[in-house]
C-alpha cells in the first residue's frame, strides 16, 4: 500500500502535438495567430496517404472533429480548418523539456508516453502540508506554462490510476484532485468508458450488462463480472473502486505476435508490387523476431482495399522460424489466396504468431530451401545493420522503385526513443 | 525560414543573418555587426550601436538567447530583436520593434 504522505501527480500536456506546434509558431517564429485559438489540427501527410488527425485544438473540438479521423472528412465539417504538418523533432524536444521540469522537483518521474508522466512526491506533505500540495501543483503547472509556453493538466492523488483519472476531468490548464475519499463523488458518476483500460469493446459488453457509469461497475456483482469478462473484469472493477494500477501496467509483456503494416503510397494493383511491399514488411518483422530471439509458426497477411474493406488470412508453418525468406514465402502464399487480383489495395500488413522463445530448427522432409544457411545469413545482416545502420545493406530488388527496404513500424523521423518503454524495477524511463 | 527582405518594412521576421559577436570571459554574448541578403540579392551589413537588453527563452524546449539592439538602418535608428538559437547556433532577426 502507498504510504500516507506519498503524492502522485499525473501531468499531461493538453492536446500535446497541436499546442507544441502552436507554441513554437507563436514564440519562436513570431506568428500572430495562435493555432490554439482557432479551429486547427495537426494532420498526417496526405500525399503519403497518412492523412488523419493527430491532434486538434479546442475550437476544432466544437466542430466534432475526432483524433484519428480522415482529414478529408474534417474539412467537410469545418471548411476553414487550418491543417499543419507534424514536427516530430520539436515534439521530442518539448517532451524532454517538460519531463526535465518535473525532474527538478522529484527524482521519481515515470514517463508514460510522449506527453504524459507521473511524478511521485514522497515526503512532501511534511514539507508543505496537504493543502499546499494543491498549491504546489498550480505553481508547477504555471511554471511549465511560463517557461515552455504550453499548458498541462495535473491530476493529484495518492495512487497512479486515480491521478490519471483526475487529470482527465476537465481541460485545459487545470489541476484536479482525486483522493480515495473523493472517488464516490467525483469518479463514480462518470460514464464507464472514461475509465482507464476500458475500450470500446469492453464498454459494449458492460452496457449489455446494464453497467453505464463507473459507480455501477464498482458496485456490480463480482461473480457476474468474472463470468462475463474474466480476469480483466476483475481488474477494471478494482480500478473503479479506486484500486491502483497493476504493476504489469508498467512492463511490456512478451509479444504475442509480431507484425508490421503499411499504407501504400499508391494503391496496389499488381502482384509484383504487392510482393515487393510484403518483402519489405517481412524484412522488418524478421529483424524484430531475431532481435527478441524468438521464432514464430503462424504467418498471416491482412489487406485493406481502397474501399476500406478489411480481410485477412493465415497459415501454419511446419516448423518455427525467424528467417525473413521463409516468412516471405509463406506470406506470398497466403496473399495469393487472399487477394482476388483485381481490387486495388490500400493497406497491407504481415503478422506472425505462435511465438516460441526456445525453438530449435525442426528439419522436415519438405524443406526445399536450406533455411539454416539463410538463418546464419540473416543474423549476419542484422549485425551489419546494427553496426552501420539500417541502410548499410539491402536487397538488390529494392535498389529501383520507391519501396523502402524495411517497411512498417514508425517512420524514421518518428523513432525518437522517448516512449521506448518503462522499466518497473527501477521505475525509471529509459530515454535514449 | 528563407525570406529575403527589404529593410525598412516593419513586419518581416525570421531573417537568417551572418553574425559577428563577441563572447566575454563570463559567457556574455554581445552582437557587433551582422549581414544578410536583401531582395535584390545584395549583401547588406549592419553595425549594432548598442545592445539594450538580453534575455533567454526556453519555449517548447528550444533554448534561445534574445537581444534587443539598436542599429542605424537606412539612416534611421531602429530597435531590432535578434535571436540566437543555442542548439543549432544560428542567428536571425526575430522582429523589428520600431
Coordinates of C-alpha atoms in Angstrom, one line a residue, chain A residues 267-275 278 303 305-306 311 313 331-345 348:
Chain A
X267 CA -2.9 1.6 -54.5
X268 CA -1.5 -1.9 -55.1
X269 CA -2.8 -3.3 -58.3
X270 CA -0.1 -5.8 -59.4
X271 CA 1.1 -8.9 -57.7
X272 CA 4.7 -7.8 -58.2
X273 CA 4.2 -4.5 -56.3
X274 CA 2.4 -6.3 -53.5
X275 CA 5.2 -8.9 -53.2
X278 CA 5.4 -7.8 -48.5
X303 CA -5.2 -6.3 -46.6
X305 CA -8.9 -2.4 -50.1
X306 CA -9.3 1.1 -51.4
X311 CA -9.7 -9.1 -44.8
X313 CA -5.8 -15.0 -43.8
X331 CA 3.3 -14.5 -46.8
X332 CA 3.2 -14.7 -50.5
X333 CA 1.3 -18.0 -50.5
X334 CA -1.2 -16.5 -48.1
X335 CA -1.5 -13.3 -50.1
X336 CA -2.2 -15.2 -53.3
X337 CA -5.1 -17.0 -51.6
X338 CA -6.4 -13.7 -50.1
X339 CA -6.4 -11.3 -53.0
X340 CA -8.7 -11.5 -56.0
X341 CA -6.0 -9.7 -58.1
X342 CA -8.5 -7.1 -59.1
X343 CA -9.5 -4.9 -56.2
X344 CA -6.9 -2.2 -55.6
X345 CA -5.3 -2.5 -52.1
X348 CA -1.1 -4.3 -46.4

